[in-house]
Amino acid sequence: MRISTGQMFQQNTNSILEKQSATNTIMAQISSGKRVNTAGDDPVAAIGIDNLKQKNALVDQFVKNIDYATNHIQQAESQLGQADTLAGSMKELVLRGANGSMTTAERQVIADDMRQSLEQLMSIANTKDESGNYIFAGNKTNSAPFAFDNNDQVVYSGDSGIRKSNIAAGVQVNTNVAGDAAFMNAANAMGDYGVNYSSTQQGDFVVSSAKITNSTSYVDNNYTYTFEFTDDGAGGLNVEVKDSASPTANIVSAASTFDASVPVKFNGMAVKIDGEPKANDSFSIKEQPQVSIFDTFSKAIALFENGDEAQTPAGQSELAQLLNNIDSGVNQMSQQRSVTGNSLKALQQYSDNHTDEKLINTSALSRLEDLDLASAITEFEKQQLALNAVSSVFSKISSTSLFDYI
């Protein structure tokens, strides 16, 4: 078989290029430390490598989300802890102010101290994060959520929005605590209604509960109900309940013998009165299923600032109600703090899971793409030797001419 000069040159050139390509591939592997640098190096392994890298990228994003959520939840938890401690101190001041041995001037000092603490509590509720966003404002993070209105009552201008962060596939965690859930919507310790005691009260009594007990017969008419005690002429008392209908109030519970052991029932409601009212005493109740810890403390401050009102029968009854509502408000903050604690625990657990997952993925990735350096160097030397041999042979053959034999 005849081989033309062109064929010979082409075959030798192809052989040299093939050896150079193999050598360059091994050099690239040694330089990168990776066995698979392109899909052409190992198509099957390349698919697995790509999948593992995508998984690691997703894990890295989850870890970033966890770090973000952890920072914000830790800040909320810390502020709620400070608020809890401050509210406990303010309750102690209320108890001191309720002491009958206190003078008017001493109660004023307590009121001044409580007002400063109330402003500090407001400052905590209006805390900003590192980005300048209000952490207790729900989704309205650009403006302060709590402020005093013209009636010196605290109003909430945020919303109930909860921001969430993806921390694993199909798993989300709350990254904030809404201000209304933390400070505004504590359950009324008495139930569904709040009490307004009359300044003319003479008897020693408190309303211990005012609840809706039969929702099917209850009519929500937004009335204020007034309870009036009268002498029954036999050494006891009658109690009558009227609504606030206009222009003429309706009697919703006719005058009947008052028994402190039996709740007064009407309109699907039950009102429990403890103590000993006196004839001509009265009080009113209005629907108020939730109370604000801010307004609860504001009412206590106003009571202490109003001379000796805290020592009147009505003042003592109101203080009893306020102390119960302070406990309810503190419990509300503690519950929200517990929620943040549970979230932090879950975040740590998922963070540990992602660390383990990243370790497993990285180990599998290493097996697929990492280079056995010793074997690669041996193979490189073999390819280098083969390339040199091919180049040497081609050099000699290419310089041969027919004229050398003439």
CSV table of C-alpha atoms in Angstrom, one decimal:
chain,number,residue,atom,x,y,z
A,1,MET,CA,0.0,0.0,0.0
A,2,ARG,CA,1.3,3.4,-0.9
A,3,ILE,CA,1.3,6.3,1.5
A,4,SER,CA,1.5,9.7,0.1
A,5,THR,CA,3.7,12.3,1.6
A,6,GLY,CA,0.6,14.4,2.4
A,7,GLN,CA,-1.0,11.4,4.3
A,8,MET,CA,2.1,10.8,6.2
A,9,PHE,CA,2.4,14.4,7.3
A,10,GLN,CA,-1.3,14.5,8.2
A,11,GLN,CA,-1.2,11.3,10.3
A,12,ASN,CA,1.9,12.5,12.2
A,13,THR,CA,0.4,16.0,12.7
A,14,ASN,CA,-2.8,14.5,14.1
A,15,SER,CA,-0.8,12.2,16.4
A,16,ILE,CA,1.2,15.2,17.8
A,17,LEU,CA,-2.0,17.3,18.3
A,18,GLU,CA,-3.7,14.4,20.0
A,19,LYS,CA,-0.8,14.0,22.4
A,20,GLN,CA,-0.6,17.8,23.0
A,21,SER,CA,-4.3,17.9,23.8
A,22,ALA,CA,-4.0,15.0,26.2
A,23,THR,CA,-1.0,16.7,27.8
A,24,ASN,CA,-2.8,20.1,28.1
A,25,THR,CA,-5.8,18.4,29.6
A,26,ILE,CA,-3.8,16.9,32.4
A,27,MET,CA,-1.9,20.1,32.9
A,28,ALA,CA,-5.2,21.9,33.3
A,29,GLN,CA,-6.4,19.3,35.8
A,30,ILE,CA,-3.1,19.6,37.8
A,31,SER,CA,-3.4,23.4,37.8
A,32,SER,CA,-7.0,23.4,39.0
A,33,GLY,CA,-6.8,20.4,41.2
A,34,LYS,CA,-10.0,19.2,39.6
A,35,ARG,CA,-10.4,16.0,37.5
A,36,VAL,CA,-13.5,17.4,35.8
A,37,ASN,CA,-13.1,21.0,34.5
A,38,THR,CA,-15.5,20.7,31.5
A,39,ALA,CA,-18.4,18.4,30.7
A,40,GLY,CA,-16.2,16.7,28.1
A,41,ASP,CA,-13.8,15.5,30.8
A,42,ASP,CA,-16.5,13.2,32.2
A,43,PRO,CA,-20.1,13.8,31.0
A,44,VAL,CA,-21.7,11.6,33.7
A,45,ALA,CA,-19.7,13.1,36.6
A,46,ALA,CA,-20.4,16.6,35.2
A,47,ILE,CA,-24.1,16.1,35.7
A,48,GLY,CA,-23.7,15.0,39.3
A,49,ILE,CA,-21.2,17.9,40.0
A,50,ASP,CA,-23.7,20.4,38.6
A,51,ASN,CA,-26.5,19.0,40.8
A,52,LEU,CA,-24.4,19.1,43.9
A,53,LYS,CA,-23.2,22.6,43.3
A,54,GLN,CA,-26.8,23.8,42.8
A,55,LYS,CA,-27.7,22.1,46.1
A,56,ASN,CA,-24.9,23.8,47.9
A,57,ALA,CA,-25.9,27.2,46.4
A,58,LEU,CA,-29.4,26.6,47.8
A,59,VAL,CA,-28.1,25.6,51.2
A,60,ASP,CA,-25.9,28.8,51.2
A,61,GLN,CA,-29.0,30.9,50.6
A,62,PHE,CA,-30.9,29.2,53.3
A,63,VAL,CA,-28.0,29.8,55.7
A,64,LYS,CA,-28.0,33.5,54.8
A,65,ASN,CA,-31.8,33.6,55.4
A,66,ILE,CA,-31.2,31.9,58.8
A,67,ASP,CA,-28.6,34.5,59.8
A,68,TYR,CA,-30.9,37.3,58.8
A,69,ALA,CA,-33.8,35.8,60.7
A,70,THR,CA,-31.7,35.1,63.7
A,71,ASN,CA,-30.4,38.6,64.0
A,72,HIS,CA,-33.9,40.1,63.8
A,73,ILE,CA,-35.5,37.6,66.1
A,74,GLN,CA,-32.7,38.0,68.7
A,75,GLN,CA,-33.2,41.8,68.7
A,76,ALA,CA,-37.0,41.4,69.2
A,77,GLU,CA,-36.4,38.8,72.0
A,78,SER,CA,-33.9,41.1,73.7
A,79,GLN,CA,-36.3,44.2,73.5
A,80,LEU,CA,-39.2,42.1,74.8
A,81,GLY,CA,-37.0,41.0,77.7
A,82,GLN,CA,-36.2,44.6,78.6
A,83,ALA,CA,-39.9,45.5,78.3
A,84,ASP,CA,-40.8,42.6,80.6
A,85,THR,CA,-38.3,43.7,83.2
A,86,LEU,CA,-39.4,47.3,83.0
A,87,ALA,CA,-43.1,46.4,83.3
A,88,GLY,CA,-42.3,44.3,86.4
A,89,SER,CA,-40.6,47.3,88.0
A,90,MET,CA,-43.6,49.5,87.2
A,91,LYS,CA,-46.0,47.0,88.8
A,92,GLU,CA,-44.0,47.3,92.0
A,93,LEU,CA,-44.4,51.1,91.9
A,94,VAL,CA,-48.2,50.6,91.5
A,95,LEU,CA,-48.3,48.3,94.5
A,96,ARG,CA,-46.3,50.9,96.5
A,97,GLY,CA,-48.7,53.6,95.4
A,98,ALA,CA,-51.7,51.5,96.5
A,99,ASN,CA,-50.3,51.5,100.1
A,100,GLY,CA,-52.7,53.5,102.3
A,101,SER,CA,-49.8,55.0,104.2
A,102,MET,CA,-48.6,56.9,101.2
A,103,THR,CA,-49.0,60.7,101.1
A,104,THR,CA,-50.2,62.6,98.1
A,105,ALA,CA,-46.7,64.0,97.5
A,106,GLU,CA,-45.2,60.5,97.7
A,107,ARG,CA,-47.7,59.2,95.1
A,108,GLN,CA,-46.8,62.1,92.8
A,109,VAL,CA,-43.2,61.0,93.0
A,110,ILE,CA,-44.3,57.5,92.1
A,111,ALA,CA,-46.4,58.8,89.2
A,112,ASP,CA,-43.4,60.8,87.9
A,113,ASP,CA,-41.2,57.8,88.1
A,114,MET,CA,-43.8,55.7,86.3
A,115,ARG,CA,-44.2,58.3,83.6
A,116,GLN,CA,-40.5,58.1,82.9
A,117,SER,CA,-40.7,54.4,82.8
A,118,LEU,CA,-43.7,54.5,80.4
A,119,GLU,CA,-41.7,56.7,78.0
A,120,GLN,CA,-38.8,54.2,78.2
A,121,LEU,CA,-41.3,51.4,77.5
A,122,MET,CA,-42.5,53.4,74.5
A,123,SER,CA,-38.9,53.8,73.3
A,124,ILE,CA,-38.4,50.0,73.5
A,125,ALA,CA,-41.6,49.5,71.5
A,126,ASN,CA,-40.3,51.9,68.9
A,127,THR,CA,-36.9,50.2,68.5
A,128,LYS,CA,-35.2,50.2,65.1
A,129,ASP,CA,-33.1,47.6,63.5
A,130,GLU,CA,-29.6,48.1,61.9
A,131,SER,CA,-31.4,49.2,58.7
A,132,GLY,CA,-33.5,51.9,60.4
A,133,ASN,CA,-36.7,49.8,60.3
A,134,TYR,CA,-39.0,49.7,63.3
A,135,ILE,CA,-39.0,46.1,64.5
A,136,PHE,CA,-42.4,46.1,66.2
A,137,ALA,CA,-44.3,47.9,63.3
A,138,GLY,CA,-45.5,44.8,61.4
A,139,ASN,CA,-45.1,45.6,57.7
A,140,LYS,CA,-45.2,49.4,58.2
A,141,THR,CA,-41.5,49.6,59.2
A,142,ASN,CA,-40.9,53.1,58.0
A,143,SER,CA,-42.7,55.0,60.7
A,144,ALA,CA,-42.9,54.8,64.5
A,145,PRO,CA,-45.6,52.4,65.4
A,146,PHE,CA,-46.4,53.8,68.9
A,147,ALA,CA,-47.3,57.4,69.8
A,148,PHE,CA,-49.4,59.4,72.3
A,149,ASP,CA,-52.6,60.9,70.9
A,150,ASN,CA,-54.3,64.1,72.0
A,151,ASN,CA,-56.0,62.3,74.9
A,152,ASP,CA,-52.6,61.1,76.2
A,153,GLN,CA,-53.4,57.5,75.1
A,154,VAL,CA,-51.0,55.3,73.2
A,155,VAL,CA,-52.1,54.5,69.7
A,156,TYR,CA,-50.6,51.8,67.4
A,157,SER,CA,-50.1,52.9,63.8
A,158,GLY,CA,-48.4,49.7,62.6
A,159,ASP,CA,-50.2,46.6,61.4
A,160,SER,CA,-50.3,42.9,62.3
A,161,GLY,CA,-48.1,41.9,59.4
A,162,ILE,CA,-45.7,39.1,59.9
A,163,ARG,CA,-42.5,38.9,57.7
A,164,LYS,CA,-41.2,35.4,56.9
A,165,SER,CA,-38.0,33.9,55.8
A,166,ASN,CA,-37.4,30.7,53.9
A,167,ILE,CA,-35.0,28.6,56.0
A,168,ALA,CA,-35.4,25.2,54.2
A,169,ALA,CA,-37.3,23.7,51.4
A,170,GLY,CA,-41.0,24.3,52.3
A,171,VAL,CA,-40.1,25.8,55.7
A,172,GLN,CA,-40.6,29.4,56.7
A,173,VAL,CA,-40.1,31.2,60.0
A,174,ASN,CA,-41.4,34.5,61.3
A,175,THR,CA,-38.7,37.2,61.5
A,176,ASN,CA,-40.6,39.8,63.5
A,177,VAL,CA,-43.2,40.3,66.2
A,178,ALA,CA,-46.0,42.7,65.4
A,179,GLY,CA,-46.4,45.5,68.0
A,180,ASP,CA,-50.1,45.0,68.5
A,181,ALA,CA,-49.5,41.3,69.4
A,182,ALA,CA,-46.7,42.3,71.9
A,183,PHE,CA,-48.1,45.4,73.6
A,184,MET,CA,-51.7,46.3,72.6
A,185,ASN,CA,-53.9,43.2,72.6
A,186,ALA,CA,-53.6,41.6,76.0
A,187,ALA,CA,-56.6,39.8,77.2
A,188,ASN,CA,-58.8,41.8,79.6
A,189,ALA,CA,-58.2,40.1,82.9
A,190,MET,CA,-61.9,40.5,83.7
A,191,GLY,CA,-63.1,38.9,80.5
A,192,ASP,CA,-65.0,40.8,77.8
A,193,TYR,CA,-65.9,44.1,79.5
A,194,GLY,CA,-64.0,46.8,81.3
A,195,VAL,CA,-65.3,48.6,84.4
A,196,ASN,CA,-65.7,52.3,85.2
A,197,TYR,CA,-66.2,52.8,88.9
A,198,SER,CA,-68.2,55.8,90.2
A,199,SER,CA,-66.4,58.5,92.2
A,200,THR,CA,-69.3,58.4,94.7
A,201,GLN,CA,-68.7,54.8,95.5
A,202,GLN,CA,-68.9,54.0,99.3
A,203,GLY,CA,-68.8,50.3,99.4
A,204,ASP,CA,-65.8,48.0,99.3
A,205,PHE,CA,-66.3,45.9,96.2
A,206,VAL,CA,-64.7,45.0,92.8
A,207,VAL,CA,-66.0,43.4,89.6
A,208,SER,CA,-64.0,40.2,89.3
A,209,SER,CA,-65.3,39.2,86.0
A,210,ALA,CA,-67.6,40.4,83.2
A,211,LYS,CA,-67.9,37.8,80.5
A,212,ILE,CA,-70.1,36.7,77.6
A,213,THR,CA,-71.2,33.2,78.7
A,214,ASN,CA,-73.8,32.4,76.0
A,215,SER,CA,-72.8,33.6,72.6
A,216,THR,CA,-76.1,32.5,71.0
A,217,SER,CA,-78.2,34.8,73.1
A,218,TYR,CA,-75.7,37.6,73.3
A,219,VAL,CA,-76.6,40.7,71.3
A,220,ASP,CA,-73.6,43.0,70.5
A,221,ASN,CA,-75.3,46.4,70.7
A,222,ASN,CA,-72.2,48.4,71.8
A,223,TYR,CA,-74.1,49.5,74.9
A,224,THR,CA,-72.6,50.7,78.2
A,225,TYR,CA,-74.4,48.9,81.1
A,226,THR,CA,-74.9,50.6,84.4
A,227,PHE,CA,-75.4,48.7,87.7
A,228,GLU,CA,-77.2,50.5,90.5
A,229,PHE,CA,-77.5,49.2,94.1
A,230,THR,CA,-80.5,50.2,96.2
A,231,ASP,CA,-81.7,49.3,99.7
A,232,ASP,CA,-84.3,46.5,99.6
A,233,GLY,CA,-85.8,47.7,102.9
A,234,ALA,CA,-84.9,44.4,104.7
A,235,GLY,CA,-81.2,45.0,105.4
A,236,GLY,CA,-80.0,43.9,102.1
A,237,LEU,CA,-79.5,45.3,98.6
A,238,ASN,CA,-81.1,45.1,95.2
A,239,VAL,CA,-79.1,45.5,92.0
A,240,GLU,CA,-80.6,46.7,88.8
A,241,VAL,CA,-78.9,46.9,85.3
A,242,LYS,CA,-79.8,49.5,82.6
A,243,ASP,CA,-78.3,49.9,79.1
A,244,SER,CA,-77.3,53.2,77.5
A,245,ALA,CA,-80.0,53.3,74.8
A,246,SER,CA,-81.0,56.8,73.7
A,247,PRO,CA,-83.2,58.7,74.4
A,248,THR,CA,-84.4,56.3,77.2
A,249,ALA,CA,-82.3,53.7,78.9
A,250,ASN,CA,-83.8,50.2,79.1
A,251,ILE,CA,-83.8,48.0,82.2
A,252,VAL,CA,-82.1,44.9,81.0
A,253,SER,CA,-82.0,43.2,84.5
A,254,ALA,CA,-84.8,44.2,86.8
A,255,ALA,CA,-84.0,45.0,90.5
A,256,SER,CA,-83.4,41.8,92.4
A,257,THR,CA,-81.6,40.8,95.6
A,258,PHE,CA,-77.9,41.1,95.4
A,259,ASP,CA,-75.9,38.1,96.3
A,260,ALA,CA,-72.1,38.3,95.9
A,261,SER,CA,-71.9,34.6,95.4
A,262,VAL,CA,-74.2,34.7,92.3
A,263,PRO,CA,-73.2,36.5,89.1
A,264,VAL,CA,-75.7,39.0,87.6
A,265,LYS,CA,-76.8,37.6,84.3
A,266,PHE,CA,-78.4,39.3,81.3
A,267,ASN,CA,-78.0,39.4,77.5
A,268,GLY,CA,-75.9,36.2,77.5
A,269,MET,CA,-73.5,37.8,80.0
A,270,ALA,CA,-72.5,37.1,83.5
A,271,VAL,CA,-71.0,39.7,85.8
A,272,LYS,CA,-69.4,38.6,89.1
A,273,ILE,CA,-69.2,41.2,91.9
A,274,ASP,CA,-67.1,40.5,94.9
A,275,GLY,CA,-67.2,42.5,98.2
A,276,GLU,CA,-69.9,44.6,99.9
A,277,PRO,CA,-71.5,47.4,97.9
A,278,LYS,CA,-73.6,50.0,99.6
A,279,ALA,CA,-77.0,51.5,98.7
A,280,ASN,CA,-76.7,54.2,96.0
A,281,ASP,CA,-73.4,52.7,94.8
A,282,SER,CA,-73.1,52.2,91.0
A,283,PHE,CA,-70.6,51.3,88.3
A,284,SER,CA,-70.7,50.8,84.5
A,285,ILE,CA,-69.2,48.3,82.1
A,286,LYS,CA,-68.3,48.6,78.4
A,287,GLU,CA,-67.2,46.0,76.0
A,288,GLN,CA,-63.4,45.7,76.1
A,289,PRO,CA,-62.0,42.2,75.5
A,290,GLN,CA,-58.5,43.5,75.0
A,291,VAL,CA,-56.3,46.0,76.9
A,292,SER,CA,-53.1,47.8,76.2
A,293,ILE,CA,-50.2,47.7,78.7
A,294,PHE,CA,-49.5,51.3,77.9
A,295,ASP,CA,-53.0,52.5,78.7
A,296,THR,CA,-53.1,50.4,81.8
A,297,PHE,CA,-50.0,52.1,83.2
A,298,SER,CA,-51.3,55.5,82.0
A,299,LYS,CA,-54.5,55.0,84.0
A,300,ALA,CA,-52.5,54.1,87.1
A,301,ILE,CA,-50.3,57.2,86.7
A,302,ALA,CA,-53.4,59.4,86.3
A,303,LEU,CA,-54.9,57.8,89.4
A,304,PHE,CA,-51.8,58.6,91.5
A,305,GLU,CA,-51.6,62.1,90.1
A,306,ASN,CA,-55.2,62.9,91.2
A,307,GLY,CA,-54.7,63.7,94.8
A,308,ASP,CA,-55.9,61.0,97.2
A,309,GLU,CA,-58.2,59.3,94.7
A,310,ALA,CA,-56.2,56.2,94.9
A,311,GLN,CA,-57.3,55.8,98.5
A,312,THR,CA,-61.1,56.1,97.8
A,313,PRO,CA,-63.2,53.0,97.5
A,314,ALA,CA,-63.5,53.6,93.7
A,315,GLY,CA,-59.8,54.2,93.4
A,316,GLN,CA,-59.0,50.9,95.3
A,317,SER,CA,-61.4,49.0,93.1
A,318,GLU,CA,-59.8,50.5,89.9
A,319,LEU,CA,-56.3,49.7,91.2
A,320,ALA,CA,-57.3,46.0,91.7
A,321,GLN,CA,-58.5,46.0,88.1
A,322,LEU,CA,-55.3,47.7,86.8
A,323,LEU,CA,-53.0,45.3,88.6
A,324,ASN,CA,-54.8,42.3,87.0
A,325,ASN,CA,-54.5,43.9,83.6
A,326,ILE,CA,-50.8,44.7,84.2
A,327,ASP,CA,-50.3,40.9,84.8
A,328,SER,CA,-52.2,40.2,81.6
A,329,GLY,CA,-50.0,42.6,79.7
A,330,VAL,CA,-46.8,41.2,81.1
A,331,ASN,CA,-48.0,37.7,80.3
A,332,GLN,CA,-48.7,38.8,76.7
A,333,MET,CA,-45.1,40.1,76.3
A,334,SER,CA,-43.8,36.9,77.9
A,335,GLN,CA,-45.7,34.8,75.5
A,336,GLN,CA,-44.4,36.7,72.5
A,337,ARG,CA,-40.9,36.4,73.9
A,338,SER,CA,-41.4,32.6,74.2
A,339,VAL,CA,-42.5,32.6,70.5
A,340,THR,CA,-39.2,34.2,69.6
A,341,GLY,CA,-37.3,31.7,71.7
A,342,ASN,CA,-39.0,28.8,69.9
A,343,SER,CA,-38.1,30.4,66.6
A,344,LEU,CA,-34.5,30.8,67.6
A,345,LYS,CA,-34.4,27.2,68.6
A,346,ALA,CA,-35.8,26.1,65.3
A,347,LEU,CA,-33.3,28.3,63.4
A,348,GLN,CA,-30.4,26.7,65.2
A,349,GLN,CA,-31.7,23.3,64.4
A,350,TYR,CA,-32.1,24.0,60.7
A,351,SER,CA,-28.7,25.7,60.7
A,352,ASP,CA,-27.1,22.5,62.1
A,353,ASN,CA,-29.0,20.5,59.5
A,354,HIS,CA,-27.7,22.7,56.7
A,355,THR,CA,-24.2,22.4,58.0
A,356,ASP,CA,-24.4,18.6,57.9
A,357,GLU,CA,-26.0,18.7,54.4
A,358,LYS,CA,-23.3,21.0,53.1
A,359,LEU,CA,-20.6,18.6,54.5
A,360,ILE,CA,-22.2,15.6,52.8
A,361,ASN,CA,-22.6,17.4,49.4
A,362,THR,CA,-19.1,18.7,49.5
A,363,SER,CA,-17.7,15.2,50.3
A,364,ALA,CA,-19.7,13.8,47.3
A,365,LEU,CA,-18.5,16.7,45.1
A,366,SER,CA,-14.9,16.0,46.1
A,367,ARG,CA,-15.2,12.4,45.1
A,368,LEU,CA,-16.6,13.3,41.7
A,369,GLU,CA,-14.4,16.2,40.7
A,370,ASP,CA,-11.2,16.2,42.8
A,371,LEU,CA,-8.0,15.1,41.1
A,372,ASP,CA,-5.7,12.2,42.3
A,373,LEU,CA,-2.5,14.3,42.0
A,374,ALA,CA,-0.1,11.4,42.1
A,375,SER,CA,-1.9,9.6,39.3
A,376,ALA,CA,-2.2,12.8,37.3
A,377,ILE,CA,1.5,13.5,37.5
A,378,THR,CA,2.3,10.0,36.4
A,379,GLU,CA,-0.1,10.3,33.5
A,380,PHE,CA,1.3,13.6,32.6
A,381,GLU,CA,4.8,12.2,32.4
A,382,LYS,CA,3.6,9.4,30.2
A,383,GLN,CA,1.9,11.8,27.9
A,384,GLN,CA,4.9,14.0,27.8
A,385,LEU,CA,7.1,11.1,26.9
A,386,ALA,CA,4.8,10.0,24.2
A,387,LEU,CA,4.6,13.5,22.8
A,388,ASN,CA,8.3,13.8,22.7
A,389,ALA,CA,8.7,10.4,21.0
A,390,VAL,CA,6.1,11.3,18.3
A,391,SER,CA,7.7,14.7,17.8
A,392,SER,CA,11.1,13.1,17.4
A,393,VAL,CA,10.0,10.5,14.9
A,394,PHE,CA,8.0,13.0,12.9
A,395,SER,CA,11.0,15.3,12.8
A,396,LYS,CA,13.2,12.6,11.4
A,397,ILE,CA,10.7,11.4,8.9
A,398,SER,CA,9.8,14.8,7.7
A,399,SER,CA,13.4,15.6,6.9
A,400,THR,CA,13.9,12.5,4.8
A,401,SER,CA,14.0,13.1,1.0
A,402,LEU,CA,14.4,10.9,-2.1
A,403,PHE,CA,17.4,12.8,-3.0
A,404,ASP,CA,19.2,11.3,0.0
A,405,TYR,CA,19.2,7.9,-1.8
A,406,ILE,CA,20.3,9.2,-5.3
